Tab-separated table of C-alpha atoms in Angstrom:
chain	number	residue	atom	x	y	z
S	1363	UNK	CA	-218.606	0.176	-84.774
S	1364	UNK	CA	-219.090	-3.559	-84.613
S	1365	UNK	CA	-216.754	-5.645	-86.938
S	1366	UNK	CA	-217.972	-7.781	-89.736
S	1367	UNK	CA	-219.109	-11.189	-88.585
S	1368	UNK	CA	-216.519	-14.477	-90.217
S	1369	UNK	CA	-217.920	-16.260	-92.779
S	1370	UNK	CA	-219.140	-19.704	-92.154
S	1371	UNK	CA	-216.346	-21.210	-94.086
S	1372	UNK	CA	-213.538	-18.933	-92.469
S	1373	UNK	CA	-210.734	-21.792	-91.332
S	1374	UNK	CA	-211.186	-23.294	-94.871
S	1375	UNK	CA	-210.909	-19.616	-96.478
S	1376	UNK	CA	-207.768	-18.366	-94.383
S	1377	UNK	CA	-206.291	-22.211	-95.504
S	1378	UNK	CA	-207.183	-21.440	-99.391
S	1379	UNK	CA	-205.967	-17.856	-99.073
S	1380	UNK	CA	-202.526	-18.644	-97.341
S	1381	UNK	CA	-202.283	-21.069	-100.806
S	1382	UNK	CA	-201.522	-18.227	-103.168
S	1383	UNK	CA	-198.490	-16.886	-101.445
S	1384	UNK	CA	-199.461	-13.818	-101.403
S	1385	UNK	CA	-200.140	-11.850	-98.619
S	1386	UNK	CA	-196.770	-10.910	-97.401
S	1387	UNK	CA	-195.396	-9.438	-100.624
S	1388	UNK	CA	-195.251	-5.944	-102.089
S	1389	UNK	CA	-198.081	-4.292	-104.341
S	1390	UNK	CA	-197.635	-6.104	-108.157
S	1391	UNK	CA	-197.389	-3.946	-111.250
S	1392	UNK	CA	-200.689	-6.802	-112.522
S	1393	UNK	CA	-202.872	-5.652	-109.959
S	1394	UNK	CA	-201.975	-2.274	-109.989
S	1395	UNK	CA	-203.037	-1.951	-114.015
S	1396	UNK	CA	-206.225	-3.124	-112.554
S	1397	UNK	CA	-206.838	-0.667	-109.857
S	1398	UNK	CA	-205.810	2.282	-112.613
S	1399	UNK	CA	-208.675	0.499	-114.885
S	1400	UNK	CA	-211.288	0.068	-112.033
S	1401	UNK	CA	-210.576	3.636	-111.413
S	1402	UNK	CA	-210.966	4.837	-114.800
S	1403	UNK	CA	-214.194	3.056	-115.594
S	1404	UNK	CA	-215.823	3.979	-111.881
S	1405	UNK	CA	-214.624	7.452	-112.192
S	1406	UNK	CA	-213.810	6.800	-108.345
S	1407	UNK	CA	-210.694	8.406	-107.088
S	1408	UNK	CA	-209.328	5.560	-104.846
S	1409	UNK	CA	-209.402	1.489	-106.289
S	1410	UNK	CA	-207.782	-1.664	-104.527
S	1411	UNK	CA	-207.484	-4.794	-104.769
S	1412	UNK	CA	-207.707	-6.172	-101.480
S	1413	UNK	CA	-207.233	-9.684	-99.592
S	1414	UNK	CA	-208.807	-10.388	-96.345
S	1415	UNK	CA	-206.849	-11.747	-94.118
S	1416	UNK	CA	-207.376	-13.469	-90.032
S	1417	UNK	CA	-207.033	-9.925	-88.369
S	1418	UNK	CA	-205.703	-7.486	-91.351
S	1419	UNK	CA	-206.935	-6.688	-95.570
S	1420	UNK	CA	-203.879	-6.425	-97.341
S	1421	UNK	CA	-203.643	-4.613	-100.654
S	1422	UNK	CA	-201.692	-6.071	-103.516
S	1423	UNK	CA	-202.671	-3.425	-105.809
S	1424	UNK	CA	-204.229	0.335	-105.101
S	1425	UNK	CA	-204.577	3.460	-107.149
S	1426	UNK	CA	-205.251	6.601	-105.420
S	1427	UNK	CA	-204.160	5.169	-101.574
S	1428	UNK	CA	-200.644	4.992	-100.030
S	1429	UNK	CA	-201.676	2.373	-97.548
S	1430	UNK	CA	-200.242	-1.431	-97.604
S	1431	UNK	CA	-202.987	-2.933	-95.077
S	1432	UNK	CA	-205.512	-2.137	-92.562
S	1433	UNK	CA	-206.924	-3.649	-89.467
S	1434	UNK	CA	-209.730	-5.900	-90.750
S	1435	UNK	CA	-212.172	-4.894	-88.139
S	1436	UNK	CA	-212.576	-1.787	-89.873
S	1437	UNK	CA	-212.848	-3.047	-93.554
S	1438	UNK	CA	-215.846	-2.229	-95.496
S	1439	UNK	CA	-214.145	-5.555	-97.646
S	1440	UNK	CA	-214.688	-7.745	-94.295
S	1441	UNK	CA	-218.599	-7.138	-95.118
S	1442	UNK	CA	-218.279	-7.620	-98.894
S	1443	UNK	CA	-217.126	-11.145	-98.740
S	1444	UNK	CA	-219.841	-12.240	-96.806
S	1445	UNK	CA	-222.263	-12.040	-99.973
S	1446	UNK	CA	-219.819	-13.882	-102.744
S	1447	UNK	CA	-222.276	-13.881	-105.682
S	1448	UNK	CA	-222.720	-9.953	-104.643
S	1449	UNK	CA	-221.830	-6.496	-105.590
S	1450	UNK	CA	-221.630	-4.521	-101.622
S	1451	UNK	CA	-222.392	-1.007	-102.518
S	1452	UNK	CA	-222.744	2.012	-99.940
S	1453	UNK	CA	-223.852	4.818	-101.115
S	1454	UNK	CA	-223.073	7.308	-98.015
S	1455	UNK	CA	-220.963	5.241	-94.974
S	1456	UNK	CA	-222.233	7.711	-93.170
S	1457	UNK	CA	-225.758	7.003	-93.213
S	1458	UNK	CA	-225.043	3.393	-92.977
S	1459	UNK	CA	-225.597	1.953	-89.586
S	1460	UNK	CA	-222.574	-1.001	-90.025
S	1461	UNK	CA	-220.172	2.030	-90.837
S	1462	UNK	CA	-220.993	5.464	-89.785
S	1463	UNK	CA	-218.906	5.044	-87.272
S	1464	UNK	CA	-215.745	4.084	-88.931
S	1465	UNK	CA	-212.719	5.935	-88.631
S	1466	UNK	CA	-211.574	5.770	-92.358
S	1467	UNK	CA	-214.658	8.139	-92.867
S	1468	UNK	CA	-212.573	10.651	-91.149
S	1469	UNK	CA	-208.693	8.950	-92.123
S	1470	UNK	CA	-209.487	8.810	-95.584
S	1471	UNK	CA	-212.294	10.977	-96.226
S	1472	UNK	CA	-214.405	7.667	-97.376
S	1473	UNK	CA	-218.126	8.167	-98.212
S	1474	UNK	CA	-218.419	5.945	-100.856
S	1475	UNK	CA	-217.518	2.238	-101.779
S	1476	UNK	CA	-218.226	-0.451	-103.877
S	1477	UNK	CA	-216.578	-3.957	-103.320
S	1478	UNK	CA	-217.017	-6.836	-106.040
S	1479	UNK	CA	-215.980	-10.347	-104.009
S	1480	UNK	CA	-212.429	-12.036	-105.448
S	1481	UNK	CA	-214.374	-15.203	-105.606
S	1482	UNK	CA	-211.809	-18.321	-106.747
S	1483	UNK	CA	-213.329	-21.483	-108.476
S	1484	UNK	CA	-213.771	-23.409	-105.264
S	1485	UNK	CA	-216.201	-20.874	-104.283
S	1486	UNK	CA	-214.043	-19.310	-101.925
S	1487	UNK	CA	-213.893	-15.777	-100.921
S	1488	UNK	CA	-210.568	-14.193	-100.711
S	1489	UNK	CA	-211.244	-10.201	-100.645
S	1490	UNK	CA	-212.678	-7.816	-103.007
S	1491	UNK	CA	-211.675	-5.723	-105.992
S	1492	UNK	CA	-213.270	-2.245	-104.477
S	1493	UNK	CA	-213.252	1.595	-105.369
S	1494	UNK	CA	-214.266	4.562	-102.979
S	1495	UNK	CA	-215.078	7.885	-103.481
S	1496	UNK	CA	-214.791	10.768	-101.167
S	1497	UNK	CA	-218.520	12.326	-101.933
S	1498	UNK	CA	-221.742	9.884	-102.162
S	1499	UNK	CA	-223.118	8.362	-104.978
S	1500	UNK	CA	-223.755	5.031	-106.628
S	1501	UNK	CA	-222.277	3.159	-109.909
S	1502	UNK	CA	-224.334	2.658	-112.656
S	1503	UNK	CA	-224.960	-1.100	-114.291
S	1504	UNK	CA	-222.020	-0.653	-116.828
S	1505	UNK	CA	-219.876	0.561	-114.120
S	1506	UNK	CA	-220.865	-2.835	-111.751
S	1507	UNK	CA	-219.841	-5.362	-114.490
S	1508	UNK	CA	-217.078	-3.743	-115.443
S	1509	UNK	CA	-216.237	-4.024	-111.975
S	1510	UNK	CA	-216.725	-7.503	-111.749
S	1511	UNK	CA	-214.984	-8.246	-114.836
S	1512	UNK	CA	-211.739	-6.568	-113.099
S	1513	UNK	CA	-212.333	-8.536	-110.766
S	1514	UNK	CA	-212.374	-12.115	-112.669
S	1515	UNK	CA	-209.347	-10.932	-113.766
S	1516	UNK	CA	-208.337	-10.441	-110.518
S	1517	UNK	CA	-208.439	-14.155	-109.745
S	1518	UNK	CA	-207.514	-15.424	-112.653
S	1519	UNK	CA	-204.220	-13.708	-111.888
S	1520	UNK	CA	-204.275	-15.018	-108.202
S	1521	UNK	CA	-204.912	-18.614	-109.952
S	1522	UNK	CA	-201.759	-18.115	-112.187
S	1523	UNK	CA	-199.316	-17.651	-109.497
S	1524	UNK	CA	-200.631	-20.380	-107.380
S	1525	UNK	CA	-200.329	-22.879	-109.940
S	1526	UNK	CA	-196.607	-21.335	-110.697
S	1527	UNK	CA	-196.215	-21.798	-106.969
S	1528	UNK	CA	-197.045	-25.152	-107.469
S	1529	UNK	CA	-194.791	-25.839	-110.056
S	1530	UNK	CA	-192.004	-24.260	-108.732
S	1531	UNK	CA	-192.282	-26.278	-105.128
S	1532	UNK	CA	-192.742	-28.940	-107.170
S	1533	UNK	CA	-189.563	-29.004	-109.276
S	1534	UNK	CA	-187.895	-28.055	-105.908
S	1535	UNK	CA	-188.929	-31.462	-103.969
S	1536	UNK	CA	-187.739	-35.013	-103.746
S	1537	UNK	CA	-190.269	-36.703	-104.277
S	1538	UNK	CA	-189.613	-39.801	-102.333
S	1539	UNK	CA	-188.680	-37.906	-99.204
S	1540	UNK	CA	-190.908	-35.070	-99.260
S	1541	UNK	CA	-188.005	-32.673	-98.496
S	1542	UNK	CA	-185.985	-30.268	-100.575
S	1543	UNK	CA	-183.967	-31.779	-103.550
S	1544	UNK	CA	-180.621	-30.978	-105.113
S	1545	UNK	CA	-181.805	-28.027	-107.320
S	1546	UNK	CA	-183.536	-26.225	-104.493
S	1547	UNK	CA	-180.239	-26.617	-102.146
S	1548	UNK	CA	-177.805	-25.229	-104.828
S	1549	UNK	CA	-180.335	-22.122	-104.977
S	1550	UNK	CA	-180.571	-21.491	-101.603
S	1551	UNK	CA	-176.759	-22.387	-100.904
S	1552	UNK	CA	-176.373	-19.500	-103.837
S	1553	UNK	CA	-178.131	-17.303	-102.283
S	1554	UNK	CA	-176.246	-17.963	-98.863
S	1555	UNK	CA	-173.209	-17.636	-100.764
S	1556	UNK	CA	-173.987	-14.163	-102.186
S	1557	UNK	CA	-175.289	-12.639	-98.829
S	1558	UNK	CA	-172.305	-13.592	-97.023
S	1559	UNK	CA	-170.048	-12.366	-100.005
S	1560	UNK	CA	-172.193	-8.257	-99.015
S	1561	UNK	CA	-171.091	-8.417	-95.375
S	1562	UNK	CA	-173.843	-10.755	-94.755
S	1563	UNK	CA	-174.352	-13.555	-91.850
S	1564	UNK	CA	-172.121	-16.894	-91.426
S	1565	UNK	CA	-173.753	-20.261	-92.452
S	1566	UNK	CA	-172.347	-23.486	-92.049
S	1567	UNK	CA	-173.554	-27.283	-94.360
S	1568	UNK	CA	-173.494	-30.464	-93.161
S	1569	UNK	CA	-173.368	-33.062	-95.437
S	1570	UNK	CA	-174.052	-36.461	-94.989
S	1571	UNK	CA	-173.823	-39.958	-96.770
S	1572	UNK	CA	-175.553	-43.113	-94.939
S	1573	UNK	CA	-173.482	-46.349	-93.760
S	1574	UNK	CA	-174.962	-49.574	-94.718
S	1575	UNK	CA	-177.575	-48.147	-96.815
S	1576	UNK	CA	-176.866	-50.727	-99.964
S	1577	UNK	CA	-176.412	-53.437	-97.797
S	1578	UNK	CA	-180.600	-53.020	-96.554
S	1579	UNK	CA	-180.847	-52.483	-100.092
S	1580	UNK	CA	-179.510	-55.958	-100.814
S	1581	UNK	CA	-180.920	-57.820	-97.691
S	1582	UNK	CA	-184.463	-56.267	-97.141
S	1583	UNK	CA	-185.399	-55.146	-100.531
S	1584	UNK	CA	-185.822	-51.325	-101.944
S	1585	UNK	CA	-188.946	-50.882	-100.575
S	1586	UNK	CA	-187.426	-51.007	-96.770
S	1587	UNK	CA	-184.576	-48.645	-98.406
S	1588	UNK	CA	-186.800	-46.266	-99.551
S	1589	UNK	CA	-188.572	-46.572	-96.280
S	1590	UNK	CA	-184.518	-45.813	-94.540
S	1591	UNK	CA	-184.115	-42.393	-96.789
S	1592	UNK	CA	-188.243	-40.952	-95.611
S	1593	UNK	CA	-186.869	-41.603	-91.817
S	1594	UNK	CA	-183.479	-39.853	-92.731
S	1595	UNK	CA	-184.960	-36.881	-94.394
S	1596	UNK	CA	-187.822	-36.912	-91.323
S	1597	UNK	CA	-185.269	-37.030	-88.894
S	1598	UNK	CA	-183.272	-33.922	-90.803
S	1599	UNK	CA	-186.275	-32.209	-91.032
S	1600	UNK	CA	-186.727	-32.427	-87.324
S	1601	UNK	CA	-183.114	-30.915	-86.811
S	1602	UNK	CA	-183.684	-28.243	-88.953
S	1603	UNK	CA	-184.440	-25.570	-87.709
S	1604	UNK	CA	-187.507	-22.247	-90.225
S	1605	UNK	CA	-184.065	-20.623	-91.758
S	1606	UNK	CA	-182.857	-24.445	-92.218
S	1607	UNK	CA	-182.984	-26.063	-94.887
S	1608	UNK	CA	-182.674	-30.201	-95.155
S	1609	UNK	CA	-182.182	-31.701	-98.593
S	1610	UNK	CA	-181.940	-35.227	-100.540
S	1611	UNK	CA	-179.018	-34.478	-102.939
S	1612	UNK	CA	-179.515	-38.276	-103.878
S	1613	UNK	CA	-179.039	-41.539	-103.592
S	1614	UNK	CA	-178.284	-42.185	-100.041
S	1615	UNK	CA	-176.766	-37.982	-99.624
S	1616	UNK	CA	-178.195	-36.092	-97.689
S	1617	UNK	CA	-177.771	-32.022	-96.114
S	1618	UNK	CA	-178.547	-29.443	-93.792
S	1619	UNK	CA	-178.045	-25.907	-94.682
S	1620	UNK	CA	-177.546	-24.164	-91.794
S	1621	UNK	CA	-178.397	-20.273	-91.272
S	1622	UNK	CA	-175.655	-18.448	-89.171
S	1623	UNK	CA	-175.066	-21.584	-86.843
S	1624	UNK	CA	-171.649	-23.354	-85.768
S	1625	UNK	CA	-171.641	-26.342	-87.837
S	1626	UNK	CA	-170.356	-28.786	-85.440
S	1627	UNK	CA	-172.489	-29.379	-82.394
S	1628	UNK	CA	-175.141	-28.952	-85.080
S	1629	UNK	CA	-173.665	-32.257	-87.114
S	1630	UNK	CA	-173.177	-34.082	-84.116
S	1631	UNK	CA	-176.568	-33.940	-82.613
S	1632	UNK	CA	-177.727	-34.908	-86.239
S	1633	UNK	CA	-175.046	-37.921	-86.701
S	1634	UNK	CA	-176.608	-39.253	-83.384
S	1635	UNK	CA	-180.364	-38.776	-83.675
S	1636	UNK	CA	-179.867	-40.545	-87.745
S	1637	UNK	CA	-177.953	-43.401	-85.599
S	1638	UNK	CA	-181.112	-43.205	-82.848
S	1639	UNK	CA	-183.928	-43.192	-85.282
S	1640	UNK	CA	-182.151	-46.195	-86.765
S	1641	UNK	CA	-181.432	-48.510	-83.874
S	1642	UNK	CA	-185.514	-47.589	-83.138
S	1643	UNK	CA	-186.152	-49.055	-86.442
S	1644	UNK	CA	-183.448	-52.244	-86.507
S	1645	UNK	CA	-182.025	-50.717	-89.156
S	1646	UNK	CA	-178.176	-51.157	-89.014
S	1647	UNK	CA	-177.632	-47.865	-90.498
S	1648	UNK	CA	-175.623	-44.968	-89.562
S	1649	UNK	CA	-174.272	-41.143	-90.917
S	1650	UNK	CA	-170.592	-40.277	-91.631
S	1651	UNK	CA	-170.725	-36.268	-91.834
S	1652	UNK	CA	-168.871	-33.780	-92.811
S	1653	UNK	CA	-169.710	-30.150	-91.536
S	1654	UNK	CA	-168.352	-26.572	-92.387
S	1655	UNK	CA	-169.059	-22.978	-90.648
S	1656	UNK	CA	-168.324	-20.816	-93.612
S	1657	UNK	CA	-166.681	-17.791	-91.566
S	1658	UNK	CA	-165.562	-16.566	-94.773
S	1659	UNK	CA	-167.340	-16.565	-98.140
S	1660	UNK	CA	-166.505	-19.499	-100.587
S	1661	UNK	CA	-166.050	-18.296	-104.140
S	1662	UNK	CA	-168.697	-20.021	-105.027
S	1663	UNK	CA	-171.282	-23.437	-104.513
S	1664	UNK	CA	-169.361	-25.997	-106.148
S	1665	UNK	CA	-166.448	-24.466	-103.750
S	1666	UNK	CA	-169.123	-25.109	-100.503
S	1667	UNK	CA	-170.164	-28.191	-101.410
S	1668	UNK	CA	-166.044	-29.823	-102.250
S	1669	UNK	CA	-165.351	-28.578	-98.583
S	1670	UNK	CA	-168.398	-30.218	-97.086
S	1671	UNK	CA	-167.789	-33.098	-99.166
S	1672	UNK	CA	-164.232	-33.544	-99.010
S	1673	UNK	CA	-164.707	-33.731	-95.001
S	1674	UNK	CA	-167.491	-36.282	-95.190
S	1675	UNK	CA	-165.679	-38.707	-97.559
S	1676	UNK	CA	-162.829	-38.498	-94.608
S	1677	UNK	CA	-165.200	-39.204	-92.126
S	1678	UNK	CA	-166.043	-42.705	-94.311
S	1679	UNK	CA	-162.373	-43.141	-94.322
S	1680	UNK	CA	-161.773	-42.967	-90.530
S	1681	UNK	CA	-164.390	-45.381	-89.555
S	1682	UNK	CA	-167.506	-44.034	-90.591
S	1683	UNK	CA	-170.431	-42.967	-88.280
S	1684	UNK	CA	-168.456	-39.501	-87.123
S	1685	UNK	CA	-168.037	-36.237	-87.989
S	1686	UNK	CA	-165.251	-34.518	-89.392
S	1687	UNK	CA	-165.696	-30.472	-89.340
S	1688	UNK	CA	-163.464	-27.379	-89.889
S	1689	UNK	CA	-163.952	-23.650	-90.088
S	1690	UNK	CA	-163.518	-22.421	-93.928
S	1691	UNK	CA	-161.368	-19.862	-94.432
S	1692	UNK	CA	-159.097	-18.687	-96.653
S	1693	UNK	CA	-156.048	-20.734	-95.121
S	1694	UNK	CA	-158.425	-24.001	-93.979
S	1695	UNK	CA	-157.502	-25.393	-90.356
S	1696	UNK	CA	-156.678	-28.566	-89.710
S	1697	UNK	CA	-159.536	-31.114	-89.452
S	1698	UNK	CA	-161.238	-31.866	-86.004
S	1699	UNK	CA	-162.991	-35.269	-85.491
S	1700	UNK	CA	-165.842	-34.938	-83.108
């Protein structure tokens, strides 16, 4: 059975797609009231809606199938986006050269299917809003609109949660540094917080305030200090490793939360590629951090962050440009420059 051929616009469609956040999470009780409607007014026993992805469809709502995804190179869907403005209707898959030989004829039992294309304003494809029926037949002209109704609603929906997505990243950015802000650190140090607190994995913050940052300020103007804190948070961002996460708290504050890694060798290489990126600039700036491996749970963030910030405030003290760490526990060590 030869696979459906990729639409002319596929790179731009998988980019568009991969917008909507979508693919990776579990069936939604929205598109699930859709697939019990497109069942109802097909009178087909099996509806989905379904999202076409590189090598996989992937259903975010189904009625009448237990299946999360299937290999796209045997999706009847793979076909039905190539025709946007279209309705794909086979009557009998098995008379149908493209997919007599498909094996969901003889998984599933599927002779029948309909797929209305989920087609977004940009005129891009992203799967279909289908139904299937074990016996052959065909849907009427009521049935089709309806169908394609569903599926406006289908994308309207899809549209909704993008432009939440949006929002949400959005409120969650600095937006001079392009990084994560304050907000979206306390959220995710929360969330740390509460794993750790169920038996969950270590995780260490490193927090950092710049030296001489008011002084380029003074001398060079903001626009070269604004300049300074976009090759900080770069630099951070470079350090950070996917389960990372670098942040602008503000001002001239800066950290890295750190998923189940020592905080120490993880400040110092940071301390000295801030003081490298620096010198490459002629910027006479530099980082005095202070670093925790939670080994124990704090009671809670604004416990996390006094411990990280308590121990970079001491590395100011002692000269600046170091870092001061410890282990947090429930009788704290003594402090370690390093």
């Amino acid at each position: 059975m030869p696979p459906a051929s990729l639409p002319p616009n596929e790179v731009e469609r998988l980019i568009v797609l991969r917008s909507y956040d979508v693919l990776d999470t579990a069936c939604e009780a929205s598109f699930n009231d859709i697939a019990k409607l497109a069942v109802i007014l097909s009178e087909c026993p099996i509806a989905l809606v379904s999202l076409v992805d590189a090598d996989r469809q992937c259903f975010k709502g189904r009625q009448g199938l237990d299946v999360d995804e299937t290999p796209r190179e045997v999706s009847f869907c793979a076909h039905a986006i190539l025709h946007p403005g279209e309705v794909l209707m086979v009557p009998d898959a098995t008379l149908d050269p493209r997919f007599r030989d498909n094996p969901l004829i003889a998984e599933i039992g599927l002779r029948f299917y309909a797929g209305v294309p989920l087609v977004n304003a940009e005129g891009i494809a992203l799967g279909t809003l289908c139904v299937i029926d074990r016996v052959p037949r065909r849907l009427n002209e009521t049935q089709q609109e309806a169908l394609r109704y569903l599926a406006g609603t289908v994308v309207t929906t899809l549209e909704l949660r993008r432009t939440m997505h949006k929002v949400r990243q959005a409120a969650l950015t600095d937006t001079l540094t392009g990084i994560a802000n304050r907000p979206a650190l306390l959220n995710a140090l929360h969330r740390a917080i509460a794993l750790q607190q169920r038996d969950g994995p270590p995780f260490s913050l490193v927090y950092l305030d710049l030296d001489g940052f008011k002084r380029i300020n003074d001398l060079h103007g903001h626009a070269t200090g604004d300049e300074v804190l976009r090759q900080v948070a770069a630099t951070l961002s470079d350090c950070a490793r996917h389960s990372d996460m670098a942040a602008r708290l503000g001002g001239d504050e800066f950290a890295v939360l750190l998923a189940g890694q020592d905080a120490a060798p993880a400040a110092g290489r940071i301390r000295q590629q801030v003081e490298a990126e620096m010198e490459r600039h002629g910027w006479p700036v530099t980082a005095s951090v202070g670093a925790v491996s939670f080994r124990d749970a704090p009671a809670d963030v604004e416990e996390a962050l006094s411990a990280a910030d308590e121990l970079m405030y001491g590395a100011k003290f002692a000269g600046k440009n170091r870092v001061l760490h410890r282990e947090f526990a429930s009788r704290p060590r003594a402090h370690r420059a390093a």
